[in-house]
Coordinates of C-alpha atoms and ligand atoms in Angstrom, one line a residue:
Chain A
M1141 CA -34.6 12.0 0.4
D1142 CA -33.7 15.3 1.9
E1143 CA -30.0 15.6 1.5
R1144 CA -29.6 17.3 4.9
V1145 CA -30.7 14.2 6.6
M1146 CA -27.5 12.5 5.4
A1147 CA -25.2 14.6 7.6
V1148 CA -23.7 12.6 10.5
K1149 CA -22.5 13.9 13.8
I1150 CA -18.9 13.0 14.5
S1151 CA -16.5 13.9 17.3
F1152 CA -12.8 13.6 17.3
K1153 CA -9.7 15.3 18.7
L1154 CA -8.4 18.1 16.4
N1155 CA -5.0 19.5 17.3
G1156 CA -5.5 18.3 20.9
E1157 CA -9.0 19.7 21.4
D1158 CA -12.2 17.7 21.4
V1159 CA -14.5 18.8 18.6
C1160 CA -17.9 17.8 17.3
I1161 CA -19.5 18.5 14.0
N1162 CA -22.3 17.5 11.6
I1163 CA -20.8 16.6 8.3
D1164 CA -22.0 15.1 5.1
D1165 CA -20.6 11.6 4.5
H1166 CA -19.0 12.3 1.1
I1167 CA -16.9 15.2 2.4
T1168 CA -13.2 14.5 2.5
L1169 CA -11.1 15.1 5.6
L1170 CA -9.2 17.7 3.7
D1171 CA -12.4 19.7 2.7
M1172 CA -13.7 19.4 6.2
L1173 CA -10.5 20.8 7.7
R1174 CA -10.4 23.7 5.3
D1175 CA -14.1 24.5 4.8
N1176 CA -15.5 23.7 8.2
F1177 CA -12.6 24.3 10.6
E1178 CA -10.9 27.0 8.5
L1179 CA -7.6 25.3 8.8
Y1180 CA -5.9 26.2 5.6
G1181 CA -2.5 24.7 6.1
A1182 CA -3.3 21.3 4.4
K1183 CA -3.7 22.0 0.7
E1184 CA -5.2 20.2 -2.3
G1185 CA -2.4 19.8 -4.8
C1186 CA -3.8 16.9 -6.8
G1187 CA -6.7 15.3 -4.9
Y1188 CA -5.4 11.9 -5.8
G1189 CA -2.8 10.9 -3.3
E1190 CA 0.2 11.8 -5.5
C1191 CA 1.6 15.0 -4.1
G1192 CA 1.3 14.9 -0.3
S1193 CA 0.3 18.6 0.2
C1194 CA -2.8 17.5 2.1
T1195 CA -0.8 15.4 4.6
V1196 CA -2.1 15.4 8.2
L1197 CA -1.6 13.0 11.1
V1198 CA -4.4 10.6 12.0
D1199 CA -3.7 8.7 15.2
D1200 CA -0.1 9.8 14.8
V1201 CA 0.6 8.5 11.3
A1202 CA 0.7 10.5 8.1
V1203 CA -2.2 10.2 5.7
N1204 CA -3.4 12.0 2.6
S1205 CA -6.5 13.8 3.8
C1206 CA -7.7 14.2 0.2
L1207 CA -8.4 10.4 0.1
M1208 CA -10.0 10.0 3.6
L1209 CA -13.7 10.6 4.2
A1210 CA -14.4 12.9 7.1
P1211 CA -16.7 10.5 9.0
A1212 CA -13.8 8.0 9.1
V1213 CA -12.0 10.1 11.7
N1214 CA -14.8 9.8 14.2
G1215 CA -13.3 9.0 17.6
R1216 CA -9.7 9.5 16.4
S1217 CA -7.1 12.1 16.7
V1218 CA -6.2 14.5 13.9
V1219 CA -3.2 16.8 13.9
T1220 CA -2.6 19.5 11.2
I1221 CA 0.3 21.9 10.7
E1222 CA -1.7 24.4 12.8
G1223 CA -1.4 22.0 15.8
L1224 CA 2.4 21.9 15.8
S1225 CA 3.0 25.3 17.2
G1226 CA 2.9 26.0 20.9
P1227 CA 0.2 27.9 22.8
R1228 CA 1.8 31.3 22.1
G1229 CA 2.4 30.5 18.5
E1230 CA 6.0 29.5 19.0
L1231 CA 7.2 27.2 16.2
D1232 CA 7.9 23.5 16.7
P1233 CA 11.7 22.7 16.5
L1234 CA 11.0 21.0 13.1
Q1235 CA 9.4 24.1 11.7
K1236 CA 12.3 26.2 13.0
S1237 CA 14.7 23.9 11.1
F1238 CA 12.7 24.4 7.9
V1239 CA 13.0 28.1 8.4
E1240 CA 16.7 28.1 9.4
K1241 CA 17.8 25.7 6.6
G1242 CA 15.9 27.6 3.9
A1243 CA 13.7 24.6 3.1
V1244 CA 10.7 26.8 2.2
Q1245 CA 10.3 28.7 -1.1
C1246 CA 6.7 29.2 -2.3
G1247 CA 5.5 27.2 0.7
F1248 CA 2.7 25.3 -1.0
C1249 CA 4.2 21.9 -0.2
T1250 CA 5.5 22.9 3.2
P1251 CA 2.7 22.0 5.6
G1252 CA 2.5 18.5 4.0
M1253 CA 6.3 18.2 4.1
V1254 CA 6.5 19.2 7.8
M1255 CA 3.7 16.8 8.7
S1256 CA 5.4 13.9 6.9
A1257 CA 8.7 14.7 8.6
K1258 CA 6.9 15.0 12.0
A1259 CA 5.4 11.5 11.6
L1260 CA 8.8 10.2 10.5
L1261 CA 10.6 11.7 13.5
M1262 CA 7.9 10.6 15.9
A1263 CA 8.4 7.0 14.8
K1264 CA 12.2 7.2 14.3
P1265 CA 13.9 10.1 16.0
R1266 CA 17.3 9.6 14.3
P1267 CA 16.6 8.7 10.7
T1268 CA 19.4 8.3 8.1
E1269 CA 19.3 10.4 5.0
E1270 CA 18.0 7.5 3.0
E1271 CA 15.2 7.0 5.5
I1272 CA 14.3 10.6 5.3
R1273 CA 14.1 10.5 1.5
K1274 CA 12.0 7.3 1.6
G1275 CA 9.8 8.6 4.4
M1276 CA 9.0 11.8 2.4
A1277 CA 8.7 10.2 -1.1
G1278 CA 5.0 11.0 -1.1
N1279 CA 5.6 14.8 -0.8
L1280 CA 6.3 16.7 -4.0
C1281 CA 8.1 20.0 -4.1
R1282 CA 8.4 22.0 -7.3
C1283 CA 10.7 24.7 -5.9
T1284 CA 13.5 23.5 -3.6
G1285 CA 15.0 20.5 -5.2
Y1286 CA 14.5 18.7 -1.9
T1287 CA 18.1 19.1 -0.7
K1288 CA 17.3 21.8 1.9
I1289 CA 14.2 19.9 3.0
V1290 CA 16.3 16.8 3.8
E1291 CA 18.8 19.1 5.6
A1292 CA 16.1 20.6 7.6
V1293 CA 14.7 17.2 8.8
K1294 CA 18.2 16.1 9.6
D1295 CA 18.8 19.2 11.5
A1296 CA 15.6 18.8 13.5
S1297 CA 16.5 15.2 14.3
E1298 CA 19.8 16.3 15.8
K1299 CA 18.1 18.8 18.2
E1300 CA 17.7 17.3 21.6
V1301 CA 14.3 18.9 22.2
L1302 CA 12.5 16.5 20.0
Chain B
M380 CA -17.3 14.2 -4.9
R381 CA -20.8 12.8 -5.3
R382 CA -23.1 12.3 -2.3
L383 CA -23.1 8.9 -0.6
T384 CA -23.7 7.3 2.7
Y385 CA -20.8 6.0 4.8
H386 CA -21.3 2.9 7.0
E387 CA -18.9 1.6 9.6
P388 CA -20.1 -1.8 10.8
E389 CA -18.3 -3.4 13.7
S390 CA -18.8 -7.0 12.8
L391 CA -18.8 -9.1 9.6
K392 CA -22.4 -10.0 10.3
D393 CA -23.4 -6.3 10.1
A394 CA -21.3 -5.8 7.0
F395 CA -23.0 -8.7 5.3
A396 CA -26.4 -7.3 6.2
L397 CA -25.5 -3.9 4.8
L398 CA -24.1 -5.4 1.6
E399 CA -27.3 -7.4 1.2
G400 CA -29.6 -4.5 2.0
H401 CA -27.9 -2.1 -0.4
G402 CA -27.0 -4.6 -3.2
E403 CA -25.4 -3.1 -6.3
T404 CA -25.5 0.4 -4.9
A405 CA -22.9 -0.4 -2.2
K406 CA -19.2 -0.9 -2.3
L407 CA -16.8 -2.1 0.3
L408 CA -14.2 0.4 1.5
A409 CA -10.8 -0.6 2.8
G410 CA -8.1 2.1 2.7
G411 CA -9.8 3.9 -0.2
T412 CA -6.6 4.6 -2.1
D413 CA -8.1 3.0 -5.2
L414 CA -11.8 3.4 -4.6
I415 CA -12.0 7.0 -3.4
I416 CA -10.1 8.0 -6.6
E417 CA -12.5 6.0 -8.8
I418 CA -15.4 7.8 -7.0
K419 CA -13.8 11.2 -7.5
Q420 CA -13.3 10.3 -11.2
E421 CA -16.9 8.9 -11.4
T422 CA -15.7 5.6 -12.8
K423 CA -17.5 4.1 -9.8
T424 CA -20.7 5.6 -8.5
P425 CA -21.8 3.8 -5.3
D426 CA -24.5 5.3 -3.1
H427 CA -23.2 3.5 0.0
L428 CA -19.7 2.8 1.2
I429 CA -19.3 0.0 3.8
S430 CA -16.0 0.6 5.6
L431 CA -14.2 -2.5 6.9
R432 CA -12.1 -0.4 9.3
C433 CA -13.8 -1.5 12.5
I434 CA -14.2 -5.2 11.9
P435 CA -11.8 -6.9 14.3
E436 CA -11.3 -10.2 12.4
L437 CA -9.7 -8.4 9.5
Q438 CA -7.0 -6.5 11.1
D439 CA -4.2 -8.9 12.2
I440 CA -1.1 -10.7 11.0
D441 CA -1.0 -14.1 12.5
Y442 CA 1.7 -16.8 12.2
S443 CA 0.9 -20.2 13.6
N444 CA 0.9 -23.9 12.7
G445 CA 3.2 -23.3 9.7
E446 CA 0.9 -20.7 8.2
L447 CA 0.9 -17.0 7.8
C448 CA -2.6 -15.5 7.9
I449 CA -2.9 -11.9 6.9
G450 CA -6.2 -10.2 7.6
A451 CA -7.6 -8.4 4.6
M452 CA -7.4 -5.0 6.3
V453 CA -3.7 -5.3 7.2
T454 CA -2.1 -2.2 5.7
H455 CA 1.0 -2.3 3.5
R456 CA 2.8 -0.4 6.3
M457 CA 2.1 -3.2 8.8
I458 CA 3.6 -5.7 6.3
E459 CA 6.5 -3.4 5.6
Q460 CA 7.2 -3.2 9.4
S461 CA 6.7 -6.9 10.1
K462 CA 10.0 -8.5 11.0
L463 CA 8.5 -12.0 10.5
I464 CA 7.4 -11.2 7.0
R465 CA 10.7 -9.6 6.1
E466 CA 12.6 -12.7 7.3
K467 CA 10.4 -15.5 6.3
F468 CA 8.5 -14.1 3.3
S469 CA 11.0 -11.6 2.0
L470 CA 9.3 -11.2 -1.4
L471 CA 6.1 -9.8 0.2
A472 CA 8.2 -7.2 2.1
D473 CA 9.8 -6.3 -1.2
A474 CA 6.4 -5.8 -2.7
V475 CA 5.3 -3.2 -0.2
D476 CA 8.6 -1.4 0.2
N477 CA 8.0 0.9 -2.7
L478 CA 4.2 0.7 -3.0
G479 CA 3.0 4.2 -3.1
S480 CA 4.1 6.6 -0.3
V481 CA 4.2 6.3 3.5
Q482 CA 0.8 8.1 3.4
V483 CA -0.6 5.5 1.0
R484 CA 0.9 2.5 2.8
N485 CA -0.5 3.7 6.1
V486 CA -4.0 3.2 4.9
A487 CA -3.9 1.0 1.8
T488 CA -4.5 -2.7 2.5
I489 CA -3.4 -6.0 1.0
G490 CA -7.1 -6.9 0.7
G491 CA -7.8 -3.8 -1.4
N492 CA -4.7 -4.4 -3.5
I493 CA -5.9 -8.0 -4.3
C494 CA -9.6 -7.3 -4.6
N495 CA -9.1 -4.4 -6.9
G496 CA -7.7 -6.9 -9.4
A497 CA -5.4 -4.4 -11.1
P498 CA -2.7 -6.0 -13.3
S499 CA -0.3 -3.6 -11.7
A500 CA -1.0 -4.6 -8.1
D501 CA 2.4 -5.1 -6.4
T502 CA 1.3 -7.9 -4.0
A503 CA -0.2 -10.0 -6.8
A504 CA 2.9 -11.8 -8.1
P505 CA 4.2 -12.5 -4.6
V506 CA 1.0 -14.0 -3.3
V507 CA 0.7 -16.1 -6.5
A508 CA 4.3 -17.3 -6.0
L509 CA 3.5 -18.1 -2.3
G510 CA 0.6 -20.2 -3.3
A511 CA -1.8 -18.2 -1.2
K512 CA -5.4 -19.1 -0.5
L513 CA -8.0 -16.4 -0.1
V514 CA -10.7 -16.8 2.5
L515 CA -13.9 -15.4 1.1
D516 CA -16.8 -15.0 3.5
G517 CA -20.4 -14.5 2.5
P518 CA -23.8 -14.7 4.1
A519 CA -23.9 -18.3 2.7
G520 CA -20.6 -19.2 4.5
E521 CA -16.9 -19.3 3.9
R522 CA -15.0 -20.6 0.9
Q523 CA -11.4 -20.7 0.0
V524 CA -10.0 -19.9 -3.4
N525 CA -6.5 -20.3 -4.8
V526 CA -5.2 -16.9 -5.5
E527 CA -4.4 -17.9 -9.1
E528 CA -8.0 -18.7 -9.7
F529 CA -9.1 -15.5 -8.0
F530 CA -7.6 -13.2 -10.6
Q531 CA -9.8 -13.6 -13.7
G532 CA -8.9 -10.6 -15.9
P533 CA -7.9 -6.9 -15.5
G534 CA -10.3 -5.6 -12.7
K535 CA -12.1 -9.0 -12.7
T536 CA -11.9 -11.4 -9.7
A537 CA -13.8 -14.4 -8.3
L538 CA -15.3 -12.3 -5.6
A539 CA -19.1 -12.9 -5.7
A540 CA -21.7 -10.3 -4.9
G541 CA -22.1 -10.0 -1.1
E542 CA -18.7 -11.6 -0.4
I543 CA -15.9 -10.1 1.7
L544 CA -12.2 -11.2 1.5
R545 CA -11.4 -12.0 5.1
A546 CA -7.8 -13.2 5.0
I547 CA -4.9 -14.3 2.9
R548 CA -3.5 -17.7 4.0
I549 CA 0.1 -18.4 3.1
P550 CA 1.8 -21.7 3.8
T551 CA 5.3 -21.5 5.2
L552 CA 8.1 -21.9 2.6
P553 CA 10.2 -25.0 2.8
Q554 CA 13.3 -24.8 5.0
G555 CA 16.2 -23.1 3.2
A556 CA 14.0 -21.2 0.8
G557 CA 15.0 -17.7 -0.5
S558 CA 12.7 -15.3 -2.2
C559 CA 12.7 -11.9 -4.0
Y560 CA 10.2 -9.6 -5.8
I561 CA 11.4 -7.1 -8.2
K562 CA 9.2 -4.2 -9.1
H563 CA 10.4 -2.8 -12.4
S564 CA 9.3 0.9 -12.7
R565 CA 10.5 4.1 -14.3
R566 CA 11.0 5.8 -10.9
K567 CA 12.1 4.3 -7.7
A568 CA 9.3 5.9 -5.7
M569 CA 5.6 6.6 -6.3
D570 CA 5.3 4.7 -9.6
L571 CA 3.3 1.7 -10.6
P572 CA 5.3 -1.3 -11.9
L573 CA 5.8 -2.0 -15.6
L574 CA 6.6 -5.5 -14.7
G575 CA 6.5 -7.6 -11.5
I576 CA 8.8 -10.6 -11.0
A577 CA 8.5 -12.9 -8.0
V578 CA 11.0 -15.7 -7.5
I579 CA 11.3 -18.4 -4.8
I580 CA 14.1 -20.8 -4.8
V581 CA 14.9 -23.9 -2.6
P582 CA 18.4 -25.1 -3.3
D583 CA 19.9 -28.3 -1.8
D584 CA 23.3 -28.4 -0.1
N585 CA 25.1 -28.7 -3.4
M586 CA 23.3 -25.6 -4.9
V587 CA 21.1 -27.8 -7.1
C588 CA 17.6 -26.4 -7.4
Q589 CA 15.1 -28.5 -5.5
E590 CA 12.1 -26.3 -6.1
A591 CA 11.6 -23.0 -8.0
R592 CA 8.6 -20.8 -8.3
I593 CA 8.4 -17.9 -10.7
A594 CA 5.4 -15.6 -10.8
L595 CA 5.0 -12.7 -13.1
S596 CA 2.6 -9.7 -13.2
L597 CA 2.1 -7.4 -16.2
A598 CA 3.5 -10.2 -18.3
G599 CA -0.1 -11.1 -19.3
P600 CA -3.6 -10.0 -18.5
I601 CA -3.4 -11.7 -15.0
P602 CA -0.5 -12.7 -12.8
F603 CA 0.6 -16.2 -13.4
R604 CA 3.2 -18.9 -12.6
A605 CA 5.8 -19.5 -15.3
K606 CA 5.4 -23.3 -14.9
K607 CA 7.6 -24.3 -17.8
A608 CA 10.5 -22.1 -16.6
E609 CA 10.1 -23.5 -13.1
A610 CA 10.3 -27.1 -14.5
F611 CA 13.3 -26.1 -16.5
V612 CA 15.4 -25.0 -13.5
T613 CA 14.3 -27.7 -11.1
G614 CA 17.0 -30.3 -10.7
K615 CA 19.6 -28.1 -12.3
P616 CA 22.6 -26.4 -10.7
L617 CA 21.7 -22.8 -9.8
S618 CA 24.0 -20.9 -12.1
R619 CA 23.5 -17.6 -13.9
E620 CA 23.4 -19.4 -17.3
I621 CA 20.6 -21.7 -16.2
W622 CA 18.6 -18.7 -15.0
E623 CA 19.2 -16.9 -18.2
Q624 CA 17.8 -19.9 -20.1
A625 CA 14.9 -20.2 -17.7
A626 CA 14.1 -16.5 -18.3
Q627 CA 13.8 -17.3 -22.1
V628 CA 11.4 -20.1 -21.3
A629 CA 9.4 -17.7 -19.1
V630 CA 9.2 -15.2 -22.0
S631 CA 7.7 -17.9 -24.2
E632 CA 5.0 -18.4 -21.6
S633 CA 4.2 -14.8 -21.2
N634 CA 1.9 -12.5 -23.2
P635 CA 2.6 -8.9 -22.2
R636 CA 0.8 -6.1 -24.0
T637 CA 1.8 -2.8 -25.3
S638 CA 0.2 -0.1 -23.2
F639 CA 0.7 3.7 -22.9
R640 CA 3.3 2.9 -20.2
T641 CA 5.6 0.7 -22.4
T642 CA 5.7 -1.9 -25.2
A643 CA 5.3 -5.6 -25.1
D644 CA 8.7 -6.1 -26.5
Y645 CA 10.3 -4.0 -23.8
R646 CA 8.5 -6.1 -21.1
K647 CA 9.8 -9.3 -22.7
K648 CA 13.4 -8.0 -22.7
M649 CA 13.0 -7.0 -19.0
I650 CA 11.7 -10.5 -18.1
C651 CA 14.9 -11.8 -19.5
A652 CA 17.0 -9.3 -17.6
L653 CA 15.1 -9.5 -14.3
I654 CA 14.4 -13.1 -13.6
P655 CA 18.1 -13.9 -13.2
R656 CA 18.5 -10.8 -11.0
A657 CA 15.6 -11.8 -8.8
A658 CA 17.0 -15.4 -8.6
E659 CA 20.4 -14.0 -7.6
T660 CA 18.9 -12.0 -4.7
A661 CA 16.7 -14.9 -3.6
L662 CA 19.7 -17.1 -3.5
R663 CA 21.8 -14.6 -1.6
R664 CA 19.0 -14.5 1.0
V665 CA 19.1 -18.3 1.3
N666 CA 22.8 -18.1 2.1
K667 CA 22.3 -15.4 4.6
A668 CA 19.6 -17.5 6.4
W669 CA 22.1 -20.4 6.5
M670 CA 24.9 -18.4 7.9
K671 CA 22.7 -17.3 10.7
G672 CA 22.4 -21.0 11.5
Ligands
FAD1619 C1 -0.5 7.7 -4.9 C2 -0.8 6.2 -5.1 C3 0.2 5.3 -5.3 C4 0.0 4.0 -5.5 N1 1.0 3.2 -5.8 C5 0.8 1.8 -5.9 C6 1.9 0.9 -6.1 O1 3.0 1.3 -6.3 N2 1.6 -0.4 -6.3 C7 0.3 -0.9 -6.1 O2 0.1 -2.1 -6.2 N3 -0.7 -0.1 -5.9 C8 -0.5 1.3 -5.8 N4 -1.6 2.1 -5.5 C9 -2.9 1.6 -5.5 C10 -3.5 1.3 -4.1 O3 -2.9 2.0 -3.1 C11 -3.4 -0.2 -3.8 O4 -4.0 -1.0 -4.8 C12 -4.1 -0.5 -2.4 O5 -3.5 -1.7 -1.9 C13 -5.6 -0.6 -2.4 O6 -6.0 -0.9 -1.1 P1 -7.1 0.0 -0.4 O7 -7.2 -0.6 1.0 O8 -6.8 1.4 -0.5 O9 -8.4 -0.4 -1.3 P2 -9.7 0.3 -1.5 O10 -9.5 1.5 -2.5 O11 -10.5 0.6 -0.3 O12 -10.5 -0.9 -2.3 C14 -10.1 -1.3 -3.6 C15 -11.2 -2.3 -4.1 O13 -11.2 -3.5 -3.4 C16 -12.4 -3.8 -2.8 N5 -12.1 -4.3 -1.5 C17 -11.3 -3.8 -0.5 N6 -11.2 -4.6 0.5 C18 -12.0 -5.7 0.3 C19 -12.3 -6.9 1.0 N7 -11.8 -7.2 2.2 N8 -13.2 -7.7 0.5 C20 -13.8 -7.5 -0.7 N9 -13.5 -6.4 -1.5 C21 -12.6 -5.5 -1.0 C22 -13.1 -2.4 -2.7 O14 -14.5 -2.6 -2.8 C23 -12.6 -1.7 -4.0 O15 -13.3 -2.1 -5.1 C24 -1.3 3.5 -5.4 C25 -2.4 4.4 -5.0 C26 -2.1 5.7 -4.9 C27 -3.2 6.7 -4.5
FES1620 S1 -3.9 16.7 -2.5 FE1 -3.8 14.9 -1.4 S2 -2.0 13.9 -2.2 FE2 -2.2 15.6 -3.5
FES1621 S1 8.4 25.2 -1.7 FE1 7.2 25.5 -3.5 S2 6.5 23.5 -3.8 FE2 7.9 23.2 -2.2

C-alpha cells in the first residue's frame, strides 16, 4: 500500500484558531505540533509520560502530548504554551509569575510546567500548596528544586486577573 | 513510532466489526498510557489501533439499584473526582489518587488498567476486594466474569479475541463498611507500587468483625484474596493484635517474587506492616461514616 494514502485529514482548534491538516496516523500530537505547526514550546524529554515537558491542554485538561496520537485530537481543542500569551505577545499572568518569582532556569521544563499549572488553576483557582505539588507531580525539573515554581503558581493564584 | 492505521468507531458494533476485520493485527486503544509506550518500544506491533474514545456506552459512572457500574473508558481522573466513589468505595479512590500524574490520570482508564493485566496495576487489588464483575462484550454476545478469574497471570487475562471490556460492576458494600487501599512505593508520586493492599471491614456495634476482605497485589503473580486471613479475623474483636496476627496468616498465603524493584522477603515484611495499617484506616472511615449519622 502506498504509505501516503494512510494520511488522514483532521481539523481541530489550535490555540483558539481552527486548523486543518493531513497527518499520518502514527504521528504523536507532540511531533505534529513541533514538526507540522512549528510550535516548539512543548518538548520531548522522555517520550514515555514520565517528565511532563510535552504537556499541552486538550479540551482544557493537561495531557502528555508524547502519548497521544495526532488523529485523536480531531474535533477537539488544543492549547500550547504559545497560546497563552495575548495578541500583542503580552504574557499570561501565570507566565509573569514564573518570570517574577525566578521559577525558570534552563527553561526546558517551563512550557510543560506552565501548562500543568494553567490546567490546575483553571479547575481550581485557589489551590493549596499541597494541591499545587500534587497537580504538578508529573512535571520534572532538573534545575530549580521546585520551590520557586510552587511559589510562582501560588503567586499567580493570588492575582485577581485569573 | 511505526506506521499504523487509527480507527475511531462510534459504536460497539463498529468496533467489533473492525476487530473482526483486522484480527491479530489490531489492538484496542483506551488512554494509550500503556499501549503507546509498548508500541514505541516495539514490544507490541499492531497495524491497526481501534480507539474506544467515542463509544458512548463506555464512558460513564452509574450508581443505581445497589450497584456501581463503571464504564471501561472512565478515566482515573473521573474516579478521583467522584464524590460518590470517595465516600462509598474509598479504597478505589485511594487507588487512583497516586496513579501516575494528572496528565496520565486525565487519559488513562480503569478498563486499560485492568485489561493490561499488569501485576502492578493499582486498581487490581481494590476491584478484587470489591468482588467486581467484568462485563465482556463480543460479537457472540455478553458474558460476565468475576474479576478474580479475569486475571490469569502477569499480562494474561480472560479477555478472548474480539472481546471488549464494557464495564466493571461493583456491588454496594454492606452498611457500616470501611475500606482502604495502600499503595506501597518508593516515592509518593509517579511510581509503581511494590505492593498493593486492599482491606474492607464491616464491624458490628461492639467492634467485632462481621466481615473482612483482604486483597493483595504484587504478593503473587496475580492479585488475590487472602481468604485464610479473612477467616481468621472474622468474628474476632478488631484490635491491632488481631490484625497483626491476620497479617502473618496473609503472608503464609502469599508468594511474592524478588524482582529488580525489591525482594520477596521485603514484600513479606511489608505485608505484615501494612495490613494492620490499612485496617486501621478502614476502621477509622467506618467511625467517620457513623458519626455523620
Ligand atoms: C508515567 C506513567 C505512570 C504510570 N503510573 C501508574 C501507576 O502508578 N499505577 C498503575 O496502575 N499504572 C500506572 N501507569 C500505567 C497506566 O497508566 C495504567 O495501567 C492505565 O490505567 C492504562 O489505561 P489506558 O487507558 O492508558 O490503557 P491503554 O494503554 O490504552 O490499554 C492498555 C491495554 O488494555 C487494552 N484495553 C484497554 N481498554 C480495553 C477495553 N475496554 N477492552 C479490552 N481491552 C482493553 C488495550 O488493548 C491494551 O492492551 C502509568 C503509566 C505512565 C505512562
Ligand atoms: S516527553 Fe512526554 S512526558 Fe516526557
Ligand atoms: S528549569 Fe531547567 S529543567 Fe526546569
